[in-house]
Amino acid sequence: MSPPAAPGFGMRRARREVVDVLERHTPDRRLDQLLHVRKQRQGRLDRERHDARRAWRDRRREANALKRRWREARQLAQTQWSAAREAFSEMRVTSGEFRKARAIYERMRKEAARLRVDSQQALRACRAAGAVFFEARRQAMQADRQQEKLGVLRDELRAAEAAGSAEA
Protein backbone atom coordinates (compact mmCIF):
# COMPACT_ATOMS: atom_id res chain seq x y z
CA MET A 1 0.00 0.00 0.00
CA SER A 2 1.02 3.43 -0.69
CA PRO A 3 0.98 6.17 1.89
CA PRO A 4 -2.09 8.33 1.93
CA ALA A 5 -1.82 11.24 -0.44
CA ALA A 6 -1.86 14.74 0.91
CA PRO A 7 -5.11 16.59 0.43
CA GLY A 8 -5.19 18.41 -2.83
CA PHE A 9 -3.07 15.83 -4.61
CA GLY A 10 -5.74 13.60 -5.98
CA MET A 11 -7.70 12.96 -2.85
CA ARG A 12 -10.90 14.60 -1.98
CA ARG A 13 -11.02 16.86 0.96
CA ALA A 14 -13.31 16.07 3.79
CA ARG A 15 -16.53 17.99 3.57
CA ARG A 16 -16.98 20.65 6.15
CA GLU A 17 -20.23 21.54 7.66
CA VAL A 18 -21.48 24.90 6.41
CA VAL A 19 -21.77 27.42 9.17
CA ASP A 20 -24.96 29.45 9.10
CA VAL A 21 -23.77 33.03 9.00
CA LEU A 22 -26.39 35.65 8.72
CA GLU A 23 -25.82 37.68 5.64
CA ARG A 24 -25.52 41.34 6.19
CA HIS A 25 -28.94 42.70 5.35
CA THR A 26 -28.79 45.99 3.49
CA PRO A 27 -31.51 48.22 4.87
CA ASP A 28 -34.26 49.24 2.51
CA ARG A 29 -33.84 52.95 1.93
CA ARG A 30 -36.86 53.43 -0.31
CA LEU A 31 -39.07 54.63 2.53
CA ASP A 32 -36.37 57.04 3.69
CA GLN A 33 -36.04 58.36 0.16
CA LEU A 34 -39.80 58.75 -0.08
CA LEU A 35 -39.82 60.64 3.22
CA HIS A 36 -37.05 62.90 1.95
CA VAL A 37 -38.94 63.69 -1.26
CA ARG A 38 -42.12 64.27 0.73
CA LYS A 39 -40.25 66.60 3.07
CA GLN A 40 -39.05 68.65 0.11
CA ARG A 41 -42.63 68.77 -1.19
CA GLN A 42 -43.82 69.82 2.27
CA GLY A 43 -41.32 72.68 2.23
CA ARG A 44 -42.55 73.81 -1.19
CA LEU A 45 -46.19 73.64 -0.07
CA ASP A 46 -45.37 75.63 3.07
CA ARG A 47 -43.68 78.33 0.96
CA GLU A 48 -46.69 78.44 -1.38
CA ARG A 49 -49.03 78.72 1.62
CA HIS A 50 -46.94 81.53 3.07
CA ASP A 51 -46.87 83.39 -0.26
CA ALA A 52 -50.63 82.91 -0.70
CA ARG A 53 -51.27 84.27 2.80
CA ARG A 54 -49.10 87.31 2.10
CA ALA A 55 -50.88 87.92 -1.22
CA TRP A 56 -54.28 87.56 0.46
CA ARG A 57 -53.32 90.02 3.20
CA ASP A 58 -52.06 92.50 0.60
CA ARG A 59 -55.33 92.18 -1.34
CA ARG A 60 -57.36 92.68 1.84
CA ARG A 61 -55.35 95.77 2.72
CA GLU A 62 -55.86 97.13 -0.80
CA ALA A 63 -59.61 96.37 -0.75
CA ASN A 64 -60.01 98.03 2.65
CA ALA A 65 -58.14 101.13 1.49
CA LEU A 66 -60.34 101.39 -1.62
CA LYS A 67 -63.49 100.91 0.46
CA ARG A 68 -62.34 103.61 2.86
CA ARG A 69 -61.62 106.01 -0.06
CA TRP A 70 -65.06 105.27 -1.55
CA ARG A 71 -66.81 105.95 1.75
CA GLU A 72 -64.85 109.17 2.26
CA ALA A 73 -65.63 110.34 -1.29
CA ARG A 74 -69.31 109.53 -0.85
CA GLN A 75 -69.42 111.34 2.49
CA LEU A 76 -67.59 114.37 1.07
CA ALA A 77 -70.03 114.57 -1.86
CA GLN A 78 -73.00 114.33 0.52
CA THR A 79 -71.56 116.98 2.81
CA GLN A 80 -70.80 119.34 -0.09
CA TRP A 81 -74.28 118.88 -1.56
CA SER A 82 -75.99 119.43 1.81
CA ALA A 83 -74.02 122.62 2.34
CA ALA A 84 -74.88 123.88 -1.19
CA ARG A 85 -78.60 123.16 -0.71
CA GLU A 86 -78.63 124.82 2.67
CA ALA A 87 -76.83 127.90 1.33
CA PHE A 88 -79.26 128.12 -1.59
CA SER A 89 -82.34 127.77 0.61
CA GLU A 90 -81.01 130.46 2.94
CA MET A 91 -80.41 132.58 -0.16
CA ARG A 92 -76.71 133.07 0.49
CA VAL A 93 -75.74 131.94 -3.05
CA THR A 94 -77.10 132.75 -6.49
CA SER A 95 -78.74 130.22 -8.76
CA GLY A 96 -75.59 130.17 -10.94
CA GLU A 97 -73.45 129.29 -7.93
CA PHE A 98 -76.00 126.64 -6.99
CA ARG A 99 -75.83 125.09 -10.51
CA LYS A 100 -72.04 125.13 -10.25
CA ALA A 101 -72.24 123.40 -6.86
CA ARG A 102 -74.65 120.85 -8.37
CA ALA A 103 -72.20 120.12 -11.22
CA ILE A 104 -69.40 119.67 -8.70
CA TYR A 105 -71.64 117.33 -6.70
CA GLU A 106 -72.42 115.27 -9.83
CA ARG A 107 -68.68 114.92 -10.60
CA MET A 108 -68.00 113.92 -7.01
CA ARG A 109 -70.83 111.40 -7.13
CA LYS A 110 -69.48 109.87 -10.33
CA GLU A 111 -66.01 109.67 -8.80
CA ALA A 112 -67.49 107.95 -5.74
CA ALA A 113 -69.32 105.51 -8.03
CA ARG A 114 -66.05 104.75 -9.84
CA LEU A 115 -64.33 104.17 -6.52
CA ARG A 116 -67.17 101.82 -5.54
CA VAL A 117 -66.64 99.77 -8.70
CA ASP A 118 -62.89 99.65 -8.02
CA SER A 119 -63.64 98.60 -4.46
CA GLN A 120 -65.91 95.79 -5.65
CA GLN A 121 -63.26 94.54 -8.09
CA ALA A 122 -60.63 94.61 -5.35
CA LEU A 123 -63.00 92.70 -3.09
CA ARG A 124 -63.47 90.00 -5.75
CA ALA A 125 -59.69 89.73 -6.15
CA CYS A 126 -59.35 89.54 -2.37
CA ARG A 127 -61.87 86.70 -2.15
CA ALA A 128 -60.06 84.82 -4.94
CA ALA A 129 -56.73 85.27 -3.13
CA GLY A 130 -58.38 83.99 0.05
CA ALA A 131 -59.60 80.90 -1.78
CA VAL A 132 -56.07 80.30 -3.11
CA PHE A 133 -54.67 80.62 0.40
CA PHE A 134 -57.16 78.21 1.94
CA GLU A 135 -56.52 75.66 -0.83
CA ALA A 136 -52.75 75.96 -0.29
CA ARG A 137 -53.33 75.61 3.45
CA ARG A 138 -55.43 72.48 2.93
CA GLN A 139 -52.76 70.93 0.71
CA ALA A 140 -50.00 71.73 3.21
CA MET A 141 -51.99 70.23 6.08
CA GLN A 142 -52.76 67.11 4.05
CA ALA A 143 -49.09 66.69 3.10
CA ASP A 144 -48.12 67.16 6.75
CA ARG A 145 -50.51 64.40 7.81
CA GLN A 146 -49.12 62.09 5.14
CA GLN A 147 -45.59 62.88 6.30
CA GLU A 148 -46.51 61.99 9.88
CA LYS A 149 -48.11 58.71 8.77
CA LEU A 150 -45.04 57.75 6.74
CA GLY A 151 -42.78 58.58 9.69
CA VAL A 152 -44.83 56.37 12.00
CA LEU A 153 -44.81 53.58 9.40
CA ARG A 154 -41.03 53.84 9.06
CA ASP A 155 -40.59 53.71 12.85
CA GLU A 156 -42.86 50.66 13.13
CA LEU A 157 -41.00 48.87 10.33
CA ARG A 158 -37.65 49.56 12.01
CA ALA A 159 -38.98 48.35 15.35
CA ALA A 160 -40.32 45.15 13.74
CA GLU A 161 -36.99 44.67 11.93
CA ALA A 162 -35.06 45.13 15.17
CA ALA A 163 -37.35 42.68 16.97
CA GLY A 164 -36.91 40.17 14.13
CA SER A 165 -33.12 40.44 14.22
CA ALA A 166 -33.08 40.14 18.01
CA GLU A 167 -34.99 36.85 17.81
CA ALA A 168 -32.62 35.34 15.26
N, CA, C and O of each residue as an XYZ file, in Angstrom:
672
protein
N       0.807     -1.162      0.000
C       0.000      0.000      0.000
C       0.852      1.227      0.000
O       1.957      1.286      0.539
N       0.280      2.181     -0.624
C       1.024      3.427     -0.694
C       0.527      4.363      0.397
O      -0.617      4.272      0.844
N       1.388      5.242      0.807
C       0.978      6.172      1.887
C      -0.146      7.078      1.403
O      -0.252      7.392      0.218
N      -0.970      7.484      2.342
C      -2.093      8.333      1.929
C      -1.585      9.633      1.315
O      -0.633     10.244      1.801
N      -2.232     10.027      0.261
C      -1.823     11.242     -0.442
C      -2.291     12.458      0.338
O      -3.323     12.444      1.009
N      -1.503     13.494      0.225
C      -1.859     14.742      0.912
C      -3.083     15.330      0.235
O      -3.265     15.192     -0.975
N      -3.915     15.983      1.021
C      -5.110     16.585      0.427
C      -4.721     17.556     -0.671
O      -3.765     18.320     -0.538
N      -5.449     17.515     -1.719
C      -5.186     18.406     -2.828
C      -4.391     17.728     -3.911
O      -4.259     18.261     -5.013
N      -3.852     16.545     -3.614
C      -3.067     15.830     -4.611
C      -3.802     14.572     -5.011
O      -3.274     13.469     -4.869
N      -4.985     14.723     -5.497
C      -5.736     13.596     -5.985
C      -6.794     13.101     -5.045
O      -7.727     12.422     -5.472
N      -6.679     13.415     -3.797
C      -7.701     12.956     -2.852
C      -8.700     14.059     -2.588
O      -8.396     15.251     -2.632
N      -9.863     13.620     -2.321
C     -10.899     14.599     -1.980
C     -10.731     15.086     -0.556
O     -10.322     14.351      0.343
N     -11.053     16.319     -0.394
C     -11.016     16.865      0.956
C     -12.254     16.410      1.699
O     -13.273     16.069      1.099
N     -12.148     16.410      2.979
C     -13.311     16.069      3.793
C     -14.279     17.245      3.734
O     -13.879     18.408      3.768
N     -15.537     16.913      3.648
C     -16.529     17.988      3.575
C     -16.706     18.619      4.936
O     -16.799     17.948      5.964
N     -16.746     19.930      4.898
C     -16.976     20.650      6.148
C     -18.434     21.037      6.238
O     -19.128     21.237      5.241
N     -18.848     21.128      7.444
C     -20.234     21.540      7.660
C     -20.310     23.056      7.444
O     -19.470     23.806      7.943
N     -21.322     23.491      6.698
C     -21.479     24.900      6.407
C     -22.011     25.598      7.655
O     -22.990     25.169      8.265
N     -21.351     26.656      8.003
C     -21.768     27.423      9.169
C     -22.813     28.426      8.712
O     -22.616     29.137      7.727
N     -23.911     28.478      9.426
C     -24.956     29.455      9.097
C     -24.527     30.820      9.609
O     -24.547     31.092     10.809
N     -24.144     31.660      8.677
C     -23.774     33.033      9.003
C     -24.841     33.927      8.393
O     -25.150     33.860      7.203
N     -25.371     34.740      9.236
C     -26.387     35.655      8.724
C     -25.740     36.631      7.767
O     -24.741     37.281      8.073
N     -26.343     36.710      6.605
C     -25.823     37.676      5.638
C     -26.173     39.079      6.111
O     -27.217     39.334      6.711
N     -25.268     39.945      5.815
C     -25.519     41.338      6.191
C     -26.677     41.857      5.346
O     -26.607     41.898      4.118
N     -27.728     42.246      6.028
C     -28.935     42.705      5.347
C     -28.805     44.205      5.072
O     -28.672     45.008      5.995
N     -28.844     44.558      3.813
C     -28.789     45.990      3.494
C     -30.165     46.586      3.766
O     -31.173     46.083      3.270
N     -30.207     47.633      4.536
C     -31.514     48.218      4.870
C     -32.181     48.809      3.634
O     -31.522     49.341      2.741
N     -33.475     48.704      3.609
C     -34.265     49.236      2.507
C     -34.413     50.744      2.709
O     -35.035     51.199      3.669
N     -33.841     51.491      1.807
C     -33.844     52.954      1.931
C     -34.958     53.607      1.143
O     -35.036     54.835      1.096
N     -35.822     52.822      0.524
C     -36.858     53.430     -0.310
C     -37.810     54.297      0.507
O     -38.214     55.370      0.059
N     -38.168     53.837      1.701
C     -39.073     54.632      2.533
C     -38.394     55.922      2.991
O     -39.025     56.977      3.052
N     -37.107     55.827      3.312
C     -36.374     57.043      3.694
C     -36.296     58.024      2.531
O     -36.430     59.234      2.717
N     -36.080     57.494      1.333
C     -36.040     58.363      0.156
C     -37.402     59.008     -0.093
O     -37.496     60.186     -0.438
N     -38.452     58.211      0.089
C     -39.801     58.752     -0.076
C     -40.059     59.854      0.946
O     -40.622     60.898      0.617
N     -39.645     59.616      2.180
C     -39.818     60.643      3.219
C     -39.035     61.903      2.881
O     -39.503     63.014      3.130
N     -37.854     61.735      2.319
C     -37.049     62.902      1.948
C     -37.743     63.706      0.840
O     -37.820     64.933      0.907
N     -38.242     63.004     -0.168
C     -38.944     63.687     -1.260
C     -40.189     64.373     -0.735
O     -40.495     65.505     -1.112
N     -40.911     63.675      0.145
C     -42.119     64.273      0.727
C     -41.782     65.489      1.574
O     -42.544     66.456      1.603
N     -40.654     65.448      2.260
C     -40.254     66.604      3.072
C     -39.956     67.805      2.189
O     -40.304     68.935      2.530
N     -39.306     67.556      1.041
C     -39.053     68.651      0.109
C     -40.374     69.217     -0.411
O     -40.537     70.431     -0.531
N     -41.303     68.330     -0.714
C     -42.628     68.765     -1.191
C     -43.333     69.566     -0.099
O     -43.978     70.577     -0.379
N     -43.207     69.107      1.144
C     -43.816     69.817      2.269
C     -43.250     71.228      2.374
O     -43.992     72.180      2.616
N     -41.946     71.364      2.192
C     -41.323     72.685      2.230
C     -41.860     73.588      1.131
O     -42.124     74.769      1.358
N     -42.020     73.023     -0.068
C     -42.553     73.811     -1.186
C     -43.986     74.228     -0.901
O     -44.363     75.370     -1.161
N     -44.791     73.309     -0.367
C     -46.186     73.640     -0.065
C     -46.277     74.699      1.032
O     -47.146     75.570      0.991
N     -45.375     74.620      2.014
C     -45.375     75.635      3.071
C     -45.008     77.013      2.507
O     -45.592     78.024      2.896
N     -44.038     77.041      1.588
C     -43.683     78.327      0.955
C     -44.852     78.872      0.144
O     -45.137     80.069      0.185
N     -45.527     77.996     -0.591
C     -46.688     78.436     -1.375
C     -47.789     78.962     -0.461
O     -48.424     79.972     -0.765
N     -48.012     78.276      0.659
C     -49.034     78.724      1.618
C     -48.667     80.086      2.190
O     -49.520     80.963      2.327
N     -47.395     80.253      2.522
C     -46.941     81.534      3.066
C     -47.112     82.656      2.039
O     -47.584     83.743      2.372
N     -46.727     82.384      0.794
C     -46.873     83.389     -0.264
C     -48.341     83.717     -0.513
O     -48.696     84.876     -0.721
N     -49.195     82.687     -0.491
C     -50.633     82.911     -0.700
C     -51.217     83.738      0.437
O     -52.066     84.599      0.203
N     -50.773     83.486      1.661
C     -51.265     84.273      2.803
C     -50.850     85.731      2.663
O     -51.640     86.644      2.901
N     -49.580     85.933      2.266
C     -49.095     87.309      2.098
C     -49.874     88.019      0.994
O     -50.248     89.181      1.150
N     -50.122     87.328     -0.120
C     -50.883     87.925     -1.224
C     -52.307     88.240     -0.780
O     -52.847     89.291     -1.126
N     -52.914     87.343     -0.022
C     -54.284     87.565      0.457
C     -54.331     88.774      1.387
O     -55.232     89.606      1.288
N     -53.362     88.865      2.284
C     -53.316     90.016      3.199
C     -53.122     91.319      2.436
O     -53.738     92.330      2.771
N     -52.270     91.304      1.411
C     -52.065     92.505      0.596
C     -53.358     92.899     -0.111
O     -53.715     94.076     -0.164
N     -54.052     91.904     -0.652
C     -55.331     92.176     -1.339
C     -56.366     92.726     -0.361
O     -57.111     93.647     -0.695
N     -56.412     92.171      0.830
C     -57.362     92.677      1.839
C     -57.039     94.117      2.205
O     -57.934     94.954      2.319
N     -55.762     94.397      2.387
C     -55.347     95.765      2.719
C     -55.747     96.720      1.601
O     -56.259     97.810      1.858
N     -55.511     96.305      0.357
C     -55.863     97.132     -0.800
C     -57.377     97.331     -0.886
O     -57.843     98.443     -1.132
N     -58.137     96.267     -0.687
C     -59.608     96.366     -0.750
C     -60.130     97.279      0.357
O     -61.035     98.081      0.126
N     -59.569     97.162      1.548
C     -60.014     98.026      2.651
C     -59.683     99.486      2.388
O     -60.477    100.370      2.711
N     -58.513     99.749      1.802
C     -58.138    101.128      1.486
C     -59.092    101.713      0.441
O     -59.532    102.857      0.560
N     -59.406    100.909     -0.591
C     -60.343    101.390     -1.616
C     -61.732    101.624     -1.035
O     -62.395    102.601     -1.384
N     -62.170    100.747     -0.163
C     -63.487    100.909      0.461
C     -63.522    102.181      1.312
O     -64.503    102.926      1.311
N     -62.425    102.407      2.037
C     -62.344    103.613      2.863
C     -62.377    104.865      1.984
O     -63.073    105.829      2.306
N     -61.621    104.857      0.862
C     -61.623    106.005     -0.058
C     -63.017    106.225     -0.646
O     -63.465    107.365     -0.773
N     -63.700    105.146     -1.003
C     -65.058    105.266     -1.551
C     -65.996    105.894     -0.521
O     -66.762    106.802     -0.844
N     -65.933    105.409      0.715
C     -66.812    105.954      1.755
C     -66.514    107.434      2.025
O     -67.426    108.241      2.207
N     -65.221    107.771      2.047
C     -64.854    109.173      2.262
C     -65.340    110.050      1.110
O     -65.850    111.147      1.337
N     -65.183    109.572     -0.122
C     -65.628    110.345     -1.292
C     -67.143    110.509     -1.267
O     -67.657    111.588     -1.563
N     -67.851    109.455     -0.919
C     -69.313    109.527     -0.847
C     -69.747    110.520      0.241
O     -70.653    111.328      0.036
N     -69.089    110.440      1.388
C     -69.422    111.343      2.491
C     -69.097    112.786      2.136
O     -69.867    113.689      2.463
N     -67.967    113.017      1.471
C     -67.589    114.368      1.073
C     -68.601    114.947      0.078
O     -68.980    116.115      0.173
N     -69.034    114.109     -0.882
C     -70.033    114.572     -1.857
C     -71.341    114.911     -1.157
O     -71.967    115.927     -1.460
N     -71.752    114.069     -0.227
C     -72.997    114.327      0.522
C     -72.893    115.615      1.326
O     -73.816    116.429      1.346
N     -71.754    115.785      1.987
C     -71.561    116.982      2.814
C     -71.565    118.239      1.936
O     -72.198    119.237      2.280
N     -70.861    118.185      0.812
C     -70.796    119.341     -0.089
C     -72.184    119.667     -0.610
O     -72.569    120.836     -0.649
N     -72.945    118.650     -1.013
C     -74.279    118.882     -1.562
C     -75.227    119.431     -0.501
O     -76.031    120.318     -0.789
N     -75.142    118.917      0.716
C     -75.988    119.430      1.806
C     -75.691    120.902      2.073
O     -76.601    121.710      2.258
N     -74.405    121.232      2.089
C     -74.022    122.623      2.336
C     -74.516    123.526      1.208
O     -74.986    124.633      1.471
N     -74.418    123.072     -0.042
C     -74.880    123.879     -1.187
C     -76.388    124.076     -1.125
O     -76.875    125.180     -1.371
N     -77.134    123.027     -0.801
C     -78.601    123.161     -0.710
C     -78.998    124.097      0.423
O     -79.906    124.917      0.285
N     -78.312    123.959      1.525
C     -78.627    124.823      2.671
C     -78.322    126.286      2.347
O     -79.105    127.175      2.679
N     -77.184    126.530      1.698
C     -76.829    127.903      1.330
C     -77.820    128.469      0.326
O     -78.155    129.651      0.389
N     -78.296    127.636     -0.603
C     -79.259    128.116     -1.587
C     -80.608    128.419     -0.936
O     -81.248    129.424     -1.246
N     -81.033    127.529     -0.026
C     -82.342    127.772      0.607
C     -82.288    128.965      1.558
O     -83.311    129.608      1.793
N     -81.134    129.266      2.098
C     -81.013    130.456      2.941
C     -80.696    131.699      2.114
O     -80.523    132.795      2.646
N     -80.624    131.497      0.793
C     -80.411    132.580     -0.165
C     -79.064    133.275      0.038
O     -78.964    134.494     -0.096
N     -78.043    132.504      0.359
C     -76.706    133.067      0.489
C     -75.943    132.971     -0.826
O     -74.949    133.673     -1.016
N     -76.406    132.091     -1.756
C     -75.743    131.935     -3.050
C     -76.748    132.187     -4.158
O     -77.959    132.093     -3.956
N     -76.226    132.509     -5.328
C     -77.098    132.746     -6.487
C     -77.417    131.415     -7.143
O     -76.823    130.386     -6.819
N     -78.362    131.450     -8.070
C     -78.743    130.223     -8.765
C     -77.594    129.720     -9.624
O     -77.464    128.509     -9.804
N     -76.767    130.588    -10.154
C     -75.592    130.173    -10.936
C     -74.586    129.430    -10.064
O     -74.034    128.405    -10.466
N     -74.356    129.966     -8.857
C     -73.447    129.289     -7.934
C     -74.029    127.942     -7.497
O     -73.292    126.977     -7.294
N     -75.339    127.886     -7.356
C     -75.997    126.638     -6.989
C     -75.836    125.602     -8.106
O     -75.549    124.437     -7.827
N     -76.020    126.017     -9.383
C     -75.831    125.093    -10.511
C     -74.379    124.606    -10.571
O     -74.114    123.443    -10.875
N     -73.453    125.511    -10.279
C     -72.043    125.127    -10.255
C     -71.788    124.101     -9.142
O     -71.081    123.114     -9.345
N     -72.372    124.348     -7.972
C     -72.239    123.399     -6.856
C     -72.860    122.052     -7.218
O     -72.340    121.000     -6.844
N     -73.986    122.092     -7.955
C     -74.646    120.853     -8.369
C     -73.765    120.079     -9.362
O     -73.693    118.852     -9.290
N     -73.102    120.773    -10.274
C     -72.198    120.120    -11.222
C     -71.009    119.486    -10.490
O     -70.576    118.380    -10.812
N     -70.499    120.218     -9.502
C     -69.396    119.669     -8.695
C     -69.864    118.413     -7.961
O     -69.149    117.413     -7.893
N     -71.078    118.486     -7.412
C     -71.640    117.327     -6.703
C     -71.784    116.126     -7.645
O     -71.472    114.999     -7.262
N     -72.250    116.361     -8.859
C     -72.417    115.266     -9.828
C     -71.060    114.624    -10.155
O     -70.951    113.400    -10.237
N     -70.028    115.461    -10.340
C     -68.682    114.921    -10.603
C     -68.186    114.111     -9.409
O     -67.606    113.037     -9.569
N     -68.421    114.635     -8.224
C     -67.996    113.921     -7.010
C     -68.756    112.602     -6.861
O     -68.188    111.600     -6.426
N     -70.013    112.607     -7.214
C     -70.831    111.399     -7.127
C     -70.338    110.346     -8.126
O     -70.260    109.159     -7.809
N     -70.008    110.804     -9.336
C     -69.479    109.867    -10.333
C     -68.131    109.295     -9.892
O     -67.857    108.109    -10.075
N     -67.304    110.148     -9.315
C     -66.007    109.669     -8.804
C     -66.221    108.644     -7.686
O     -65.526    107.630     -7.625
N     -67.180    108.913     -6.811
C     -67.491    107.955     -5.742
C     -68.011    106.643     -6.329
O     -67.682    105.567     -5.829
N     -68.815    106.725     -7.381
C     -69.322    105.506     -8.029
C     -68.166    104.719     -8.656
O     -68.143    103.490     -8.591
N     -67.211    105.427     -9.262
C     -66.054    104.749     -9.843
C     -65.223    104.074     -8.752
O     -64.745    102.953     -8.926
N     -65.062    104.763     -7.640
C     -64.332    104.173     -6.517
C     -65.060    102.940     -5.972
O     -64.428    101.976     -5.540
N     -66.391    102.984     -5.999
C     -67.173    101.820     -5.541
C     -66.931    100.621     -6.448
O     -66.768     99.498     -5.973
N     -66.909    100.865     -7.754
C     -66.644     99.774     -8.701
C     -65.238     99.209     -8.471
O     -65.045     97.994     -8.448
N     -64.259    100.106     -8.300
C     -62.894     99.652     -8.023
C     -62.839     98.843     -6.729
O     -62.135     97.837     -6.639
N     -63.587     99.297     -5.738
C     -63.636     98.596     -4.460
C     -64.231     97.201     -4.623
O     -63.732     96.239     -4.038
N     -65.293     97.090     -5.414
C     -65.914     95.789     -5.646
C     -64.965     94.842     -6.392
O     -64.902     93.651     -6.089
N     -64.233     95.382     -7.362
C     -63.264     94.541     -8.087
C     -62.141     94.077     -7.157
O     -61.715     92.924     -7.211
N     -61.676     94.978     -6.316
C     -60.633     94.613     -5.354
C     -61.151     93.566     -4.376
O     -60.413     92.669     -3.968
N     -62.414     93.683     -4.006
C     -63.003     92.701     -3.092
C     -63.067     91.322     -3.752
O     -62.782     90.312     -3.108
N     -63.442     91.279     -5.039
C     -63.465     89.995     -5.745
C     -62.064     89.380     -5.806
O     -61.891     88.182     -5.582
N     -61.069     90.217     -6.111
C     -59.686     89.726     -6.154
C     -59.244     89.236     -4.776
O     -58.526     88.242     -4.664
N     -59.678     89.938     -3.734
C     -59.348     89.542     -2.368
C     -59.970     88.185     -2.038
O     -59.313     87.330     -1.445
N     -61.213     87.990     -2.413
C     -61.870     86.705     -2.150
C     -61.183     85.578     -2.907
O     -61.023     84.478     -2.377
N     -60.777     85.845     -4.145
C     -60.065     84.825     -4.937
C     -58.723     84.490     -4.281
O     -58.339     83.323     -4.211
N     -58.022     85.502     -3.808
C     -56.735     85.266     -3.135
C     -56.954     84.480     -1.842
O     -56.134     83.637     -1.478
N     -58.054     84.755     -1.158
C     -58.382     83.994      0.045
C     -58.642     82.533     -0.277
O     -58.216     81.645      0.462
N     -59.336     82.283     -1.373
C     -59.603     80.900     -1.780
C     -58.293     80.181     -2.120
O     -58.120     79.010     -1.784
N     -57.373     80.885     -2.787
C     -56.069     80.296     -3.114
C     -55.315     79.964     -1.828
O     -54.708     78.899     -1.717
N     -55.354     80.870     -0.865
C     -54.670     80.624      0.404
C     -55.242     79.403      1.112
O     -54.489     78.545      1.573
N     -56.569     79.318      1.203
C     -57.157     78.207      1.937
C     -56.929     76.872      1.229
O     -56.826     75.835      1.884
N     -56.850     76.889     -0.093
C     -56.524     75.664     -0.827
C     -55.071     75.269     -0.560
O     -54.778     74.094     -0.338
N     -54.163     76.247     -0.581
C     -52.752     75.965     -0.289
C     -52.599     75.469      1.149
O     -51.790     74.582      1.421
N     -53.364     76.034      2.049
C     -53.334     75.608      3.453
C     -53.821     74.174      3.591
O     -53.240     73.386      4.337
N     -54.887     73.834      2.876
C     -55.431     72.476      2.928
C     -54.406     71.476      2.390
O     -54.211     70.408      2.969
N     -53.758     71.827      1.287
C     -52.763     70.928      0.706
C     -51.572     70.746      1.649
O     -51.063     69.634      1.792
N     -51.129     71.817      2.285
C     -50.001     71.729      3.209
C     -50.360     70.872      4.419
O     -49.546     70.071      4.880
N     -51.569     71.038      4.929
C     -51.988     70.232      6.076
C     -52.105     68.755      5.695
O     -51.723     67.878      6.470
N     -52.627     68.488      4.519
C     -52.760     67.109      4.051
C     -51.378     66.472      3.872
O     -51.166     65.326      4.267
N     -50.447     67.210      3.281
C     -49.093     66.693      3.103
C     -48.421     66.463      4.449
O     -47.664     65.506      4.607
N     -48.689     67.325      5.414
C     -48.121     67.164      6.746
C     -48.645     65.886      7.402
O     -47.884     65.149      8.030
N     -49.937     65.627      7.256
C     -50.507     64.395      7.814
C     -49.896     63.165      7.149
O     -49.583     62.186      7.826
N     -49.728     63.208      5.846
C     -49.115     62.086      5.139
C     -47.676     61.873      5.601
O     -47.224     60.738      5.754
N     -46.971     62.963      5.819
C     -45.591     62.877      6.302
C     -45.544     62.220      7.675
O     -44.682     61.382      7.934
N     -46.462     62.594      8.547
C     -46.512     61.987      9.879
C     -46.812     60.498      9.790
O     -46.198     59.698     10.496
N     -47.753     60.121      8.928
C     -48.108     58.705      8.769
C     -46.920     57.907      8.256
O     -46.651     56.810      8.746
N     -46.205     58.448      7.270
C     -45.041     57.748      6.742
C     -43.945     57.628      7.800
O     -43.259     56.608      7.866
N     -43.779     58.644      8.612
C     -42.783     58.582      9.693
C     -43.129     57.503     10.702
O     -42.252     56.763     11.148
N     -44.391     57.408     11.062
C     -44.834     56.370     12.000
C     -44.635     54.994     11.371
O     -44.164     54.072     12.037
N     -44.989     54.848     10.104
C     -44.813     53.578      9.397
C     -43.342     53.178      9.373
O     -43.009     52.020      9.623
N     -42.468     54.125      9.074
C     -41.030     53.835      9.059
C     -40.555     53.387     10.435
O     -39.791     52.428     10.544
N     -41.003     54.074     11.493
C     -40.587     53.708     12.850
C     -41.085     52.316     13.219
O     -40.356     51.545     13.843
N     -42.327     51.983     12.839
C     -42.864     50.657     13.133
C     -42.102     49.581     12.372
O     -41.826     48.514     12.921
N     -41.758     49.848     11.110
C     -40.998     48.871     10.334
C     -39.620     48.652     10.938
O     -39.152     47.515     10.998
N     -38.967     49.700     11.382
C     -37.649     49.558     12.013
C     -37.748     48.789     13.325
O     -36.887     47.968     13.644
N     -38.811     49.066     14.082
C     -38.980     48.349     15.351
C     -39.236     46.862     15.080
O     -38.692     46.008     15.780
N     -40.051     46.546     14.079
C     -40.316     45.149     13.738
C     -39.037     44.480     13.228
O     -38.782     43.318     13.546
N     -38.241     45.192     12.450
C     -36.989     44.666     11.933
C     -36.012     44.386     13.072
O     -35.333     43.360     13.088
N     -35.955     45.309     14.014
C     -35.064     45.133     15.168
C     -35.517     43.957     16.022
O     -34.692     43.194     16.524
N     -36.826     43.810     16.185
C     -37.350     42.681     16.967
C     -37.068     41.365     16.245
O     -36.740     40.360     16.876
N     -37.199     41.380     14.913
C     -36.910     40.173     14.131
C     -35.441     39.787     14.187
O     -35.125     38.600     14.261
N     -34.540     40.756     14.155
C     -33.123     40.443     14.218
C     -32.704     40.039     15.631
O     -31.744     39.286     15.793
N     -33.395     40.518     16.636
C     -33.078     40.138     18.011
C     -33.477     38.687     18.277
O     -32.825     37.995     19.059
N     -34.537     38.233     17.633
C     -34.992     36.851     17.812
C     -34.060     35.871     17.131
O     -33.877     34.751     17.609
N     -33.469     36.278     16.021
C     -32.624     35.344     15.256
C     -31.261     35.136     15.864
O     -30.454     34.378     15.325
